[in-house]
Each structure stands twice: as structure tokens, then as C-alpha cells.
Short mmCIF file of C-alpha atoms in Angstrom, two decimals:
data_model
loop_
_atom_site.label_atom_id
_atom_site.label_comp_id
_atom_site.label_asym_id
_atom_site.label_seq_id
_atom_site.Cartn_x
_atom_site.Cartn_y
_atom_site.Cartn_z
CA MET A 1 -3.95 19.39 -19.32
CA VAL A 2 -6.04 16.33 -18.75
CA LEU A 3 -3.27 14.03 -19.94
CA ALA A 4 -0.81 15.78 -17.65
CA TRP A 5 -3.18 15.28 -14.73
CA ALA A 6 -3.65 11.65 -15.48
CA ALA A 7 0.13 11.21 -15.61
CA ALA A 8 0.41 13.00 -12.26
CA LEU A 9 -2.03 10.53 -10.73
CA VAL A 10 -0.53 7.41 -12.16
CA PHE A 11 3.22 8.08 -12.57
CA VAL A 12 3.87 9.33 -9.05
CA ASP A 13 7.63 8.32 -8.94
CA TRP A 14 9.60 11.35 -9.67
CA ARG A 15 12.82 9.29 -10.32
CA SER A 16 11.25 7.86 -13.44
CA PHE A 17 10.32 11.26 -14.63
CA ASP A 18 13.87 12.57 -14.75
CA GLU A 19 15.11 9.48 -16.44
CA ARG A 20 12.34 9.51 -19.10
CA ALA A 21 12.70 13.34 -19.59
CA ALA A 22 16.41 13.00 -20.21
CA ALA A 23 15.83 10.26 -22.81
CA ILE A 24 13.21 12.36 -24.51
CA PHE A 25 15.47 15.44 -24.80
CA ALA A 26 18.34 13.23 -26.01
CA ALA A 27 16.00 12.23 -28.82
CA VAL A 28 14.96 15.79 -29.44
CA THR A 29 18.61 16.86 -29.62
CA ALA A 30 19.31 14.08 -32.16
CA VAL A 31 16.42 15.07 -34.24
CA ALA A 32 17.58 18.76 -34.19
CA ILE A 33 21.22 17.86 -35.03
CA GLN A 34 20.05 15.72 -38.03
CA GLY A 35 17.62 18.39 -39.28
CA GLY A 36 14.69 16.00 -38.74
CA SER A 37 10.95 16.75 -38.91
CA ALA A 38 9.69 19.52 -36.61
CA TYR A 39 6.60 17.42 -35.98
CA ILE A 40 8.81 14.69 -34.22
CA VAL A 41 10.12 17.41 -31.97
CA TYR A 42 6.44 18.62 -31.27
CA ALA A 43 5.44 15.03 -30.36
CA LEU A 44 8.41 14.50 -28.01
CA ALA A 45 7.78 17.80 -26.38
CA ILE A 46 4.15 16.84 -25.78
CA THR A 47 5.18 13.62 -24.29
CA SER A 48 7.60 15.36 -21.97
CA THR A 49 4.79 17.72 -20.86
CA ILE A 50 2.47 14.86 -20.14
CA ILE A 51 4.86 12.92 -17.90
CA SER A 52 6.14 16.19 -16.25
CA GLY A 53 2.74 16.28 -14.57
CA ALA A 54 3.97 13.65 -12.20
CA TYR A 55 6.86 15.63 -10.84
CA PRO A 56 5.29 18.40 -8.72
CA PRO A 57 2.78 16.26 -6.89
CA ALA A 58 5.34 13.47 -6.24
CA GLN A 59 7.88 16.08 -5.03
CA ALA A 60 5.41 17.71 -2.67
CA ALA A 61 4.19 14.43 -1.29
CA LEU A 62 7.67 12.99 -0.74
CA MET A 63 9.20 16.11 0.93
CA PRO A 64 7.65 15.46 4.36
CA THR A 65 9.44 12.09 4.44
CA LEU A 66 12.86 13.66 3.94
CA VAL A 67 12.83 16.24 6.80
CA ASP A 68 13.23 16.02 10.56
CA SER A 69 11.06 18.97 11.79
CA PRO A 70 8.24 21.33 10.87
CA GLU A 71 10.76 24.15 10.37
CA GLU A 72 12.70 22.02 7.89
CA LEU A 73 9.46 21.14 5.98
CA THR A 74 8.68 24.77 5.52
CA ALA A 75 12.26 25.72 4.79
CA ALA A 76 12.43 22.91 2.15
CA ASN A 77 9.28 24.27 0.53
CA VAL A 78 10.80 27.74 0.46
CA VAL A 79 14.10 26.51 -1.06
CA GLY A 80 12.15 24.50 -3.63
CA ASN A 81 10.18 27.53 -4.69
CA THR A 82 13.23 29.72 -4.72
CA ILE A 83 14.90 27.35 -7.15
CA ASN A 84 11.75 27.24 -9.34
CA SER A 85 11.66 31.07 -9.40
CA LEU A 86 15.33 31.25 -10.33
CA GLY A 87 14.83 28.60 -13.00
CA MET A 88 11.80 30.38 -14.53
CA PHE A 89 13.79 33.59 -14.59
CA ALA A 90 17.13 32.29 -15.84
CA GLY A 91 16.03 29.37 -17.97
CA PRO A 92 14.48 31.43 -20.92
CA ALA A 93 17.45 33.73 -20.75
CA ILE A 94 20.02 30.96 -21.03
CA ALA A 95 17.94 29.25 -23.77
CA GLY A 96 17.80 32.52 -25.73
CA ILE A 97 21.55 32.91 -25.58
CA LEU A 98 22.24 29.33 -26.69
CA LEU A 99 19.72 29.79 -29.60
CA ALA A 100 21.41 32.93 -30.65
CA LEU A 101 24.93 31.54 -30.47
CA SER A 102 24.49 27.89 -31.52
CA GLY A 103 20.99 26.87 -32.43
CA PRO A 104 18.08 24.76 -30.98
CA ALA A 105 20.15 21.46 -30.71
CA ALA A 106 22.42 23.19 -28.00
CA ALA A 107 19.36 24.35 -26.06
CA PHE A 108 17.73 20.85 -26.16
CA ALA A 109 21.02 19.22 -25.24
CA LEU A 110 21.44 21.51 -22.16
CA ASN A 111 17.93 20.62 -21.05
CA GLY A 112 18.54 16.91 -21.42
CA ALA A 113 21.86 17.22 -19.43
CA LEU A 114 20.08 19.12 -16.67
CA PHE A 115 17.54 16.23 -16.37
CA VAL A 116 20.54 13.79 -16.02
CA TRP A 117 22.01 16.00 -13.38
CA SER A 118 18.70 16.03 -11.58
CA ALA A 119 18.29 12.28 -11.81
CA ILE A 120 21.73 11.73 -10.20
CA PHE A 121 20.57 13.52 -7.09
CA ILE A 122 17.11 12.09 -7.01
CA ALA A 123 18.51 8.55 -7.35
CA GLN A 124 19.92 9.09 -3.84
CA VAL A 125 16.50 9.55 -2.32
CA PRO A 126 15.36 6.42 -0.48
CA ARG A 127 12.47 4.79 -2.14
CA ASP A 128 9.13 4.65 -0.22
CA GLU A 129 8.47 0.96 -0.50
CA ARG A 130 4.95 -0.39 -0.60
CA PRO A 131 4.08 -2.10 2.68
CA LYS A 132 4.18 -5.90 2.61
CA GLY A 133 0.84 -7.41 1.76
CA ALA A 134 -0.46 -4.19 0.30
CA GLU A 135 -2.56 -4.53 -2.80
CA ARG A 136 -1.35 -3.01 -6.06
CA PRO A 137 -3.38 0.09 -6.73
CA ARG A 138 -6.28 -0.01 -9.17
CA LEU A 139 -6.52 2.61 -11.75
CA ILE A 140 -10.05 4.11 -11.14
CA PRO A 141 -9.75 4.35 -7.34
CA GLU A 142 -6.27 5.86 -7.76
CA LEU A 143 -7.61 8.44 -10.21
CA THR A 144 -10.43 9.49 -7.85
CA ALA A 145 -8.75 9.15 -4.39
CA GLY A 146 -7.34 12.63 -4.44
CA PHE A 147 -10.70 14.27 -5.44
CA ARG A 148 -12.55 12.29 -2.83
CA ALA A 149 -10.02 13.40 -0.15
CA VAL A 150 -10.34 17.17 -1.21
CA LEU A 151 -14.15 17.09 -1.41
CA GLY A 152 -14.49 15.13 1.84
CA LYS A 153 -12.33 17.40 3.97
CA PRO A 154 -13.14 21.09 4.51
CA ALA A 155 -9.47 22.02 5.15
CA LEU A 156 -8.40 20.73 1.79
CA ARG A 157 -11.34 22.38 0.03
CA VAL A 158 -10.41 25.72 1.41
CA VAL A 159 -6.76 25.58 0.60
CA VAL A 160 -7.17 24.12 -2.82
CA GLY A 161 -10.02 26.64 -3.66
CA LEU A 162 -8.20 29.60 -2.58
CA THR A 163 -5.03 28.48 -4.46
CA ALA A 164 -7.25 28.09 -7.54
CA ALA A 165 -8.46 31.70 -7.16
CA VAL A 166 -4.93 33.09 -7.03
CA THR A 167 -3.91 30.84 -9.98
CA PHE A 168 -6.84 32.25 -11.91
CA VAL A 169 -5.41 35.85 -11.43
CA ASP A 170 -1.98 34.35 -12.57
CA GLY A 171 -3.60 33.13 -15.77
CA ALA A 172 -5.41 36.40 -16.29
CA LEU A 173 -2.12 38.31 -15.72
CA GLU A 174 -0.73 36.81 -19.05
CA VAL A 175 -3.29 39.01 -20.87
CA LEU A 176 -3.53 41.86 -18.39
CA LEU A 177 0.19 42.71 -18.58
CA VAL A 178 -0.33 43.38 -22.25
CA VAL A 179 -3.38 45.48 -21.51
CA LEU A 180 -1.55 47.34 -18.80
CA ALA A 181 1.59 48.12 -20.92
CA LEU A 182 0.02 48.99 -24.22
CA ASP A 183 -3.34 50.33 -23.27
CA VAL A 184 -3.33 51.77 -19.72
CA LEU A 185 0.26 53.11 -19.86
CA GLY A 186 0.16 53.70 -23.67
CA SER A 187 3.74 52.34 -23.77
CA SER A 188 5.68 49.92 -26.05
CA ASN A 189 6.65 46.23 -26.08
CA ALA A 190 9.77 47.13 -24.09
CA SER A 191 7.58 48.17 -21.18
CA LEU A 192 5.84 44.69 -21.29
CA GLY A 193 9.37 43.23 -21.08
CA TRP A 194 10.07 45.25 -17.94
CA LEU A 195 6.76 44.24 -16.36
CA ASN A 196 7.60 40.60 -17.01
CA THR A 197 11.07 41.05 -15.58
CA ALA A 198 9.53 42.65 -12.44
CA ILE A 199 7.42 39.54 -11.80
CA GLY A 200 10.53 37.35 -12.05
CA ILE A 201 12.45 39.62 -9.66
CA GLY A 202 9.49 39.76 -7.33
CA SER A 203 9.28 36.01 -7.28
CA ILE A 204 12.87 35.65 -6.29
CA GLY A 205 12.50 38.38 -3.58
CA GLY A 206 9.31 36.66 -2.44
CA ALA A 207 11.19 33.42 -1.83
CA PHE A 208 13.54 35.29 0.66
CA PHE A 209 10.48 37.04 2.16
CA ALA A 210 8.83 33.64 2.65
CA ALA A 211 11.77 32.47 4.66
CA ALA A 212 10.61 34.92 7.44
CA PHE A 213 7.58 32.49 7.86
CA VAL A 214 9.72 29.34 8.26
CA THR A 215 9.59 29.62 12.03
CA ARG A 216 5.92 30.27 12.16
CA ARG A 217 3.71 27.27 13.00
CA ARG A 218 0.56 29.06 12.02
CA LEU A 219 0.49 29.59 8.33
CA ALA A 220 -2.94 31.12 7.60
CA GLY A 221 -1.57 34.67 7.96
CA GLY A 222 1.23 34.08 5.46
CA PHE A 223 -1.22 32.41 3.06
CA ALA A 224 -3.64 35.23 3.25
CA LEU A 225 -0.93 37.85 2.89
CA GLY A 226 0.23 36.05 -0.23
CA ILE A 227 -3.35 36.10 -1.61
CA LEU A 228 -3.60 39.82 -1.05
CA LEU A 229 -0.13 40.55 -2.51
CA SER A 230 -0.74 38.42 -5.48
CA SER A 231 -3.99 40.19 -6.52
CA VAL A 232 -4.59 43.63 -4.88
CA PRO A 233 -1.46 45.27 -6.59
CA LEU A 234 -3.02 44.24 -9.93
CA ALA A 235 -6.21 46.18 -9.10
CA LEU A 236 -4.03 49.21 -8.04
CA THR A 237 -2.32 49.27 -11.34
CA ALA A 238 -5.55 50.58 -12.80
CA ALA A 239 -4.69 53.95 -11.13
CA VAL A 240 -1.18 54.37 -12.45
CA SER A 241 -0.09 56.33 -15.46
CA SER A 242 3.66 55.74 -15.65
CA LEU A 243 5.93 52.64 -15.85
CA ALA A 244 7.85 52.99 -12.63
CA PRO A 245 4.96 52.55 -10.19
CA ALA A 246 3.47 49.85 -12.34
CA ILE A 247 6.80 47.95 -12.12
CA VAL A 248 6.71 48.14 -8.28
CA LEU A 249 3.14 46.88 -8.16
CA VAL A 250 3.64 44.09 -10.64
CA GLY A 251 6.82 43.09 -8.68
CA ALA A 252 4.65 42.79 -5.56
CA LEU A 253 2.54 40.17 -7.43
CA GLY A 254 5.58 37.93 -7.74
CA VAL A 255 6.23 38.19 -4.00
CA GLY A 256 2.60 37.18 -3.26
CA SER A 257 2.73 34.29 -5.66
CA ILE A 258 5.59 32.67 -3.86
CA LEU A 259 3.99 33.24 -0.40
CA VAL A 260 0.89 31.49 -1.67
CA GLN A 261 2.85 28.46 -3.14
CA VAL A 262 4.92 27.93 0.04
CA ASN A 263 2.13 28.33 2.54
CA SER A 264 -0.47 26.40 0.56
CA VAL A 265 1.84 23.43 -0.04
CA THR A 266 2.85 23.30 3.68
CA LEU A 267 -0.74 23.58 4.78
CA LEU A 268 -1.74 20.77 2.61
CA GLN A 269 1.23 18.61 3.69
CA ARG A 270 0.11 19.09 7.36
CA SER A 271 -3.57 18.55 6.73
CA THR A 272 -3.61 15.51 4.38
CA ASP A 273 -3.40 11.86 5.29
CA ASN A 274 -0.09 10.50 4.06
CA GLU A 275 -1.89 7.68 2.11
CA VAL A 276 -3.44 10.16 -0.30
CA LEU A 277 -0.94 13.06 -0.18
CA GLY A 278 0.44 12.46 -3.58
CA ARG A 279 -3.09 12.18 -5.07
CA VAL A 280 -4.16 15.39 -3.42
CA PHE A 281 -1.21 17.21 -4.88
CA ALA A 282 -2.06 15.68 -8.28
CA VAL A 283 -5.59 17.32 -7.90
CA LEU A 284 -4.00 20.59 -6.85
CA GLU A 285 -1.79 20.41 -10.00
CA SER A 286 -4.75 19.83 -12.23
CA VAL A 287 -6.72 22.58 -10.61
CA ILE A 288 -3.80 24.92 -11.06
CA LEU A 289 -3.47 24.07 -14.77
CA GLY A 290 -7.27 24.48 -15.23
CA ALA A 291 -7.38 27.84 -13.35
CA LEU A 292 -4.50 29.21 -15.35
CA ALA A 293 -6.28 28.18 -18.73
CA ILE A 294 -9.57 29.61 -17.54
CA GLY A 295 -7.93 32.87 -16.38
CA SER A 296 -6.22 33.50 -19.77
CA LEU A 297 -9.25 32.54 -21.75
CA VAL A 298 -11.95 34.68 -20.05
CA THR A 299 -9.81 37.78 -19.49
CA PRO A 300 -10.10 39.21 -23.03
CA ALA A 301 -13.98 39.05 -22.60
CA ILE A 302 -13.78 40.72 -19.21
CA ALA A 303 -11.59 43.50 -20.71
CA SER A 304 -13.95 43.88 -23.64
CA TRP A 305 -16.84 44.26 -21.20
CA LEU A 306 -15.33 46.35 -18.35
CA GLY A 307 -12.64 48.17 -20.25
CA SER A 308 -8.86 47.95 -19.58
CA ARG A 309 -8.85 49.52 -16.14
CA GLY A 310 -12.17 47.95 -15.09
CA ALA A 311 -10.66 44.42 -15.96
CA LEU A 312 -7.58 45.17 -13.83
CA ILE A 313 -9.67 46.10 -10.91
CA ALA A 314 -12.17 43.23 -11.26
CA VAL A 315 -9.51 40.47 -11.65
CA GLY A 316 -7.35 41.95 -8.91
CA ALA A 317 -10.32 42.09 -6.47
CA SER A 318 -11.60 38.62 -7.23
CA ALA A 319 -9.25 36.66 -4.84
CA PRO A 320 -9.55 39.03 -1.91
CA ILE A 321 -13.36 38.93 -2.24
CA LEU A 322 -13.23 35.16 -2.01
CA LEU A 323 -10.76 35.26 0.93
CA LEU A 324 -13.03 37.42 3.09
CA PRO A 325 -15.82 34.91 3.74
CA LEU A 326 -13.40 31.97 3.72
CA TRP A 327 -10.95 33.64 6.37
CA PRO A 328 -12.73 31.90 9.39
CA ALA A 329 -12.43 28.58 7.71
CA LEU A 330 -8.80 29.15 6.79
CA ARG A 331 -8.14 30.07 10.50
CA ARG A 332 -9.65 26.71 11.48
CA VAL A 333 -7.41 24.91 8.96
CA ASP A 334 -4.47 26.50 10.67
CA ALA A 335 -5.74 25.52 14.13
CA GLU A 336 -6.25 21.89 13.07
CA ALA A 337 -2.74 21.79 11.62
CA VAL A 338 -1.10 23.33 14.72
CA ILE A 339 1.78 21.26 16.06
CA ALA A 340 1.75 19.72 19.54
CA GLU A 341 5.36 20.69 20.35
CA GLU A 342 6.11 18.55 23.46
CA PRO A 343 4.41 15.30 22.28
CA LEU A 344 6.13 15.66 18.84
CA ALA A 345 9.59 16.07 20.42
CA LEU A 346 8.96 13.13 22.62
CA LEU A 347 7.59 10.81 19.89
CA ARG A 348 10.44 11.80 17.57
CA ARG A 349 12.98 10.28 19.99
CA ILE A 350 11.25 6.92 19.99
CA ALA A 351 12.67 4.32 17.52
CA ILE A 352 9.22 3.01 16.44
CA PHE A 353 8.30 6.45 15.05
CA ALA A 354 11.81 7.50 13.72
CA GLU A 355 11.03 6.49 10.15
CA LEU A 356 7.55 8.14 9.99
CA PRO A 357 7.06 11.12 7.65
CA GLU A 358 7.14 14.39 9.62
CA THR A 359 3.55 15.28 8.82
CA VAL A 360 2.34 11.81 9.93
CA LEU A 361 4.23 12.23 13.17
CA GLU A 362 2.76 15.64 13.76
CA ARG A 363 -0.86 14.21 13.37
CA LEU A 364 0.04 11.43 15.71
CA ALA A 365 1.34 13.89 18.24
CA ALA A 366 -1.68 16.11 17.91
CA GLY A 367 -3.87 13.20 19.00
CA ALA A 368 -1.81 12.45 22.21
CA THR A 369 -3.54 12.82 25.57
CA SER A 370 -1.49 14.00 28.58
CA ILE A 371 -1.98 11.90 31.69
CA SER A 372 -0.63 12.57 35.16
CA VAL A 373 -0.11 9.70 37.68
CA ALA A 374 0.81 10.16 41.26
CA ALA A 375 3.72 8.25 42.81
CA ASN A 376 2.89 4.55 43.56
CA GLY A 377 -0.15 4.78 41.15
CA VAL A 378 -0.63 1.79 38.69
CA VAL A 379 -0.66 2.85 35.09
CA VAL A 380 -1.36 -0.52 33.52
CA SER A 381 -1.79 -4.01 35.09
CA ARG A 382 -0.70 -7.38 33.85
CA GLY A 383 -3.57 -9.24 32.23
CA GLU A 384 -5.81 -6.33 31.42
CA ALA A 385 -6.89 -5.22 27.93
CA GLY A 386 -4.58 -2.77 26.30
CA ASN A 387 -6.16 0.48 24.77
CA HIS A 388 -3.18 2.86 24.78
CA PHE A 389 0.55 3.34 24.13
CA TYR A 390 2.33 5.36 26.64
CA ALA A 391 5.55 7.60 26.37
CA ILE A 392 7.04 9.10 29.53
CA ALA A 393 7.36 12.81 29.36
CA SER A 394 8.61 13.26 32.90
CA GLY A 395 9.17 11.22 36.14
CA LYS A 396 10.00 7.54 36.57
CA ALA A 397 8.04 4.32 36.42
CA GLY A 398 8.81 0.78 37.18
CA VAL A 399 7.94 -2.40 35.14
CA GLU A 400 7.42 -5.50 37.27
CA LEU A 401 9.04 -8.38 35.35
CA ASP A 402 8.13 -12.08 35.65
CA ASP A 403 11.17 -12.92 37.97
CA GLY A 404 9.99 -10.42 40.51
CA THR A 405 12.52 -7.68 39.64
CA THR A 406 11.67 -4.16 38.41
CA ARG A 407 12.96 -2.37 35.45
CA GLU A 408 13.00 1.44 35.71
CA LEU A 409 11.73 3.66 32.98
CA GLY A 410 12.38 7.46 32.72
CA PRO A 411 11.78 10.28 30.28
CA GLY A 412 11.70 9.22 26.66
CA ASP A 413 10.97 5.52 27.59
CA PHE A 414 7.69 3.98 26.46
CA PHE A 415 5.46 0.89 27.10
CA GLY A 416 2.11 -0.64 26.14
CA GLU A 417 3.02 -1.46 22.54
CA ILE A 418 2.92 -5.27 22.88
CA ALA A 419 -0.76 -5.57 23.91
CA LEU A 420 -1.74 -3.20 20.93
CA LEU A 421 0.36 -4.74 18.15
CA ARG A 422 -0.13 -8.41 19.25
CA ASP A 423 -3.71 -7.94 20.40
CA VAL A 424 -3.05 -9.62 23.69
CA PRO A 425 -3.55 -8.72 27.38
CA ARG A 426 -0.93 -6.55 29.15
CA THR A 427 2.30 -8.47 29.71
CA ALA A 428 3.45 -6.51 32.68
CA THR A 429 2.39 -4.16 35.46
CA VAL A 430 3.73 -0.60 35.31
CA THR A 431 3.72 1.55 38.48
CA ALA A 432 4.68 5.18 38.87
CA LEU A 433 7.83 5.40 41.15
CA THR A 434 7.50 9.19 41.25
CA PRO A 435 4.90 11.51 39.92
CA VAL A 436 4.75 10.75 36.27
CA ARG A 437 3.41 12.65 33.18
CA LEU A 438 2.61 10.38 30.24
CA ASP A 439 1.64 11.11 26.64
CA ALA A 440 -0.93 8.42 25.64
CA LEU A 441 -1.85 7.39 22.08
CA GLY A 442 -5.14 5.56 21.36
CA LYS A 443 -4.94 2.02 20.06
CA GLY A 444 -6.50 2.88 16.64
CA ALA A 445 -4.22 5.78 15.83
CA PHE A 446 -1.07 3.95 17.10
CA VAL A 447 -1.75 0.62 15.34
CA SER A 448 -2.85 2.04 11.94
CA THR A 449 0.13 4.53 11.86
CA VAL A 450 2.81 1.97 12.88
CA THR A 451 1.52 -0.90 10.81
CA GLY A 452 0.71 1.33 7.84
CA HIS A 453 4.35 2.30 7.40
CA ASP A 454 6.64 -0.51 6.56
CA PRO A 455 9.89 0.71 8.19
CA SER A 456 8.06 1.59 11.37
CA ALA A 457 6.28 -1.78 11.41
CA ARG A 458 9.73 -3.65 11.14
CA VAL A 459 11.14 -1.63 13.95
CA ALA A 460 8.05 -2.29 16.12
CA ASP A 461 8.13 -6.05 15.35
CA GLU A 462 11.76 -6.40 16.36
CA LEU A 463 11.12 -4.49 19.57
CA VAL A 464 8.14 -6.50 20.47
CA GLN A 465 10.02 -9.82 19.81
CA ALA A 466 12.86 -8.63 22.10
CA ARG A 467 10.54 -7.66 24.90
CA LEU A 468 8.42 -10.83 24.66
CA GLY A 469 11.51 -12.79 25.30
CA HIS A 470 11.23 -11.43 28.92
CA ALA A 471 7.50 -11.60 29.34
CA THR A 472 4.72 -14.23 29.71
CA ILE A 473 1.44 -13.47 28.07
CA VAL A 474 -1.63 -14.01 30.28
CA ARG A 475 -4.64 -15.16 28.35
#
């Protein structure tokens, strides 16, 4: 687990993972065909596990850069978890068929081929290039950046902590399903198989259920519902005495698990600064692995201490008990991540911001201040210091040029970027021609956001150069 976490923090390029994984499974296939040592296969499998730790955090961190709206971000997370659920359900079944019909070499070969298939698609994802002049990351700061971000921000602590609580239940479930089938129900291994199948089917159904939350901008309710569904039904199984109701309750656990995954990932994407987003998801991945391990390790002791039914109740109640005092904090997380609809739509149409990741643009829009200016009112004056960037939400304004003419601006147009990006006085006077409503961004947020993202910085620089060709700087 520790090695996988380190890989997740250091190898955050998911393209390299698919390529390396394909090469590893090609080697595993060759060893299997030639009847080589099983220890070589074990070593290669461990290597694959270590580097696979990079995939989930890189995927979660990169996803916001590939979508165009908050709805698309949540929908993408739903689709991703649906595919994961289908893969977890179908993968072992397909591997079992190949093992029965052909042998391990065929199963390894299929795995390698699927990595190649994945790499072909991932190669089409644009690379997120490091901004010019940025220092190469240093190992120790990179390893600790995610933990510093999580510990330093209450929103991240709440989401990661509650996710860990649910994951603890998932780890305990590996043991408690056996307890439920063989001890509580007094059934056979076949019943255990049905219970495991119910979780898989519930996960698939949960993915479709999670789609109902795609249009919701507030995710705390869906996250809390997922926590309850992924734990309370487990406690209720202590009261059942036959397989049918147990299957229904265990299936509900699968639904809840998907709801937790989709809503927690989306909340973290909306609440985390883009610079450390990958590192935060690496922390989440390590916490998940640790919670799974702890859950499976301590559950036998809990069952020995409280008995089979007592263990089901105790573990099933653990996450809801933690949720109760943290609910107000979770609501605050949701409120902080709420999207400013109108400023977001306005900024999204501006070329300077077009290349920004959706979550970065959401945070920028959330910091916008709405300003109203009456007709003939002066918004900015030539020669004064610049502290804000302005986008016109409604109304018309005029820019007084050096030659005495006026250029008219309307909804969707913007001004004020030259003084901020070049650190010079205002180059023109802007006056409201009609009543105007503006969305204003502070200098610090605007400059750090635009200059911190290389594609946006290039667009802004080209625009400033073009506008400076028509303006005289007053010093």
C-alpha cells in the first residue's frame, strides 16, 4: 500500500501507466506461455500494482480539465464509476472463463491487450504542460503537498474523513459477508456467492441512480445518502434470517458505495486548488487503501468480541454515527463549493478563461463581485491604478481611445486586463453608455489564475499585445 501511494504521488501521468502496464502484462504472458517461474509473475504483478496507484488520482485530477460544465463533470464521474463497477463485476467472470477454457496465459494476454486499448484512447488526451519557467517538482514537497492541503482545509478533511469511514465498512464487509452467510443465515458457500453478486449488481444500479444527482449543484445530500446506504443496510442484516432479504440489503450497500464515490470525488474536485488536485487524490487513494486494510483486519476481533450479529450492527452503525456530528460541516463544504451560475456562464465565453479547468473557473466565478454603474458613470479612468478585471453582464460601455473615438462594448465583452497583467496604470477610460452590470474579479485572483495556467497566459498575452497596439501607457 505504501509503495502504491508513493507511486500515485510521483507518477501522476496516467498515459505512462497504461503503457507500462501493457508492457508488464506482455512479459507476464510470455512467462506463462513458456512455463516460467511463478515468482517472476508475482514480481511483475506487484510492480503493476505499485504503478497502478498513479491511475485513480491522475484520472480524478485531470477530469475537470476535459469537461465544459459542472453537469459534465458530475456526469463524467458517474460514467467512470459505472465502467469501474461493470469491470469489477465482469472482469473476474471473463477471467474465470478464459482460465477454464485456455489457461492463465490467455487471461494475462487479454489484460495486456485491454491496457493497449486504453492507452490508444488516453494518448488522445491533451497533455497538461508545465507552465514556462516553473521549477521541476522536488520529491519531498511533492510527497507531502497533498497531506498539507487536506490537513489545512476543513472541507477536504471532512470529505476525506467520511470517505475513509465508508471505506472502513467496505473492508469489514469482506469478512462480514462470510459471517452473514455462514453464521447468521446458517447457509452455504453458494449463499456467499449470491451476496457478492448482489453487491456487484447494486453497484451497477447505483451508478444509474447516481445519474439522478448529475443536475444537482449541491452534493452534500447525495454524499450523506450514499454514506447511509453503504452502511445502515449492513446493520439491518443482523435482523434477517433468510437469504432473500439479505440479498436486497447487501445490494443496497453497492448502491450506496457508488453514491459515495461519485459525490466525494466531485466535492473534492470543486473544493481543491488545481495545483494540488492530483496530490489530494493521491492522499485519498492511500487513505482508501489503508481504511480497507484496517477494516478487514479488525473485523474478526470485533466479531469475536460482540458476536456475529453484534459485529454487523456495530460496523454498520459506525459511519452514520460519524456523519451525525459532521453533517453541519459537510453542509458548509457544499455551500462553499456552490457554483455562481451567471458569472460562470459569462467567464466561460471569454477567450482568456476558455482553457481553464472547469473547477478553477468555478472558483474564479465564485469570487466575482457584481457591480452596477448608472448611465454616463465612469468605471475606470485612464492613468489610475488597476485593481480589477471587468466583464460586462448587461448594458453597454464605451472605451475612449487615444484618437478621440469611442469603441462600444456590450454583454460578454471585458476590459481591465492590461493594467493587471502588465502592472501599469489604466490605458483607457471606460464609461457606461447605458446602465451597466459588471462582474469584477480582484487583481490577485485574476493574475494568479491566468498566469498560473500556460494556455490562458498565452491567450492573455496575445490579447494584451493586440490591444496595446492601440493604446498609450500613462506612467
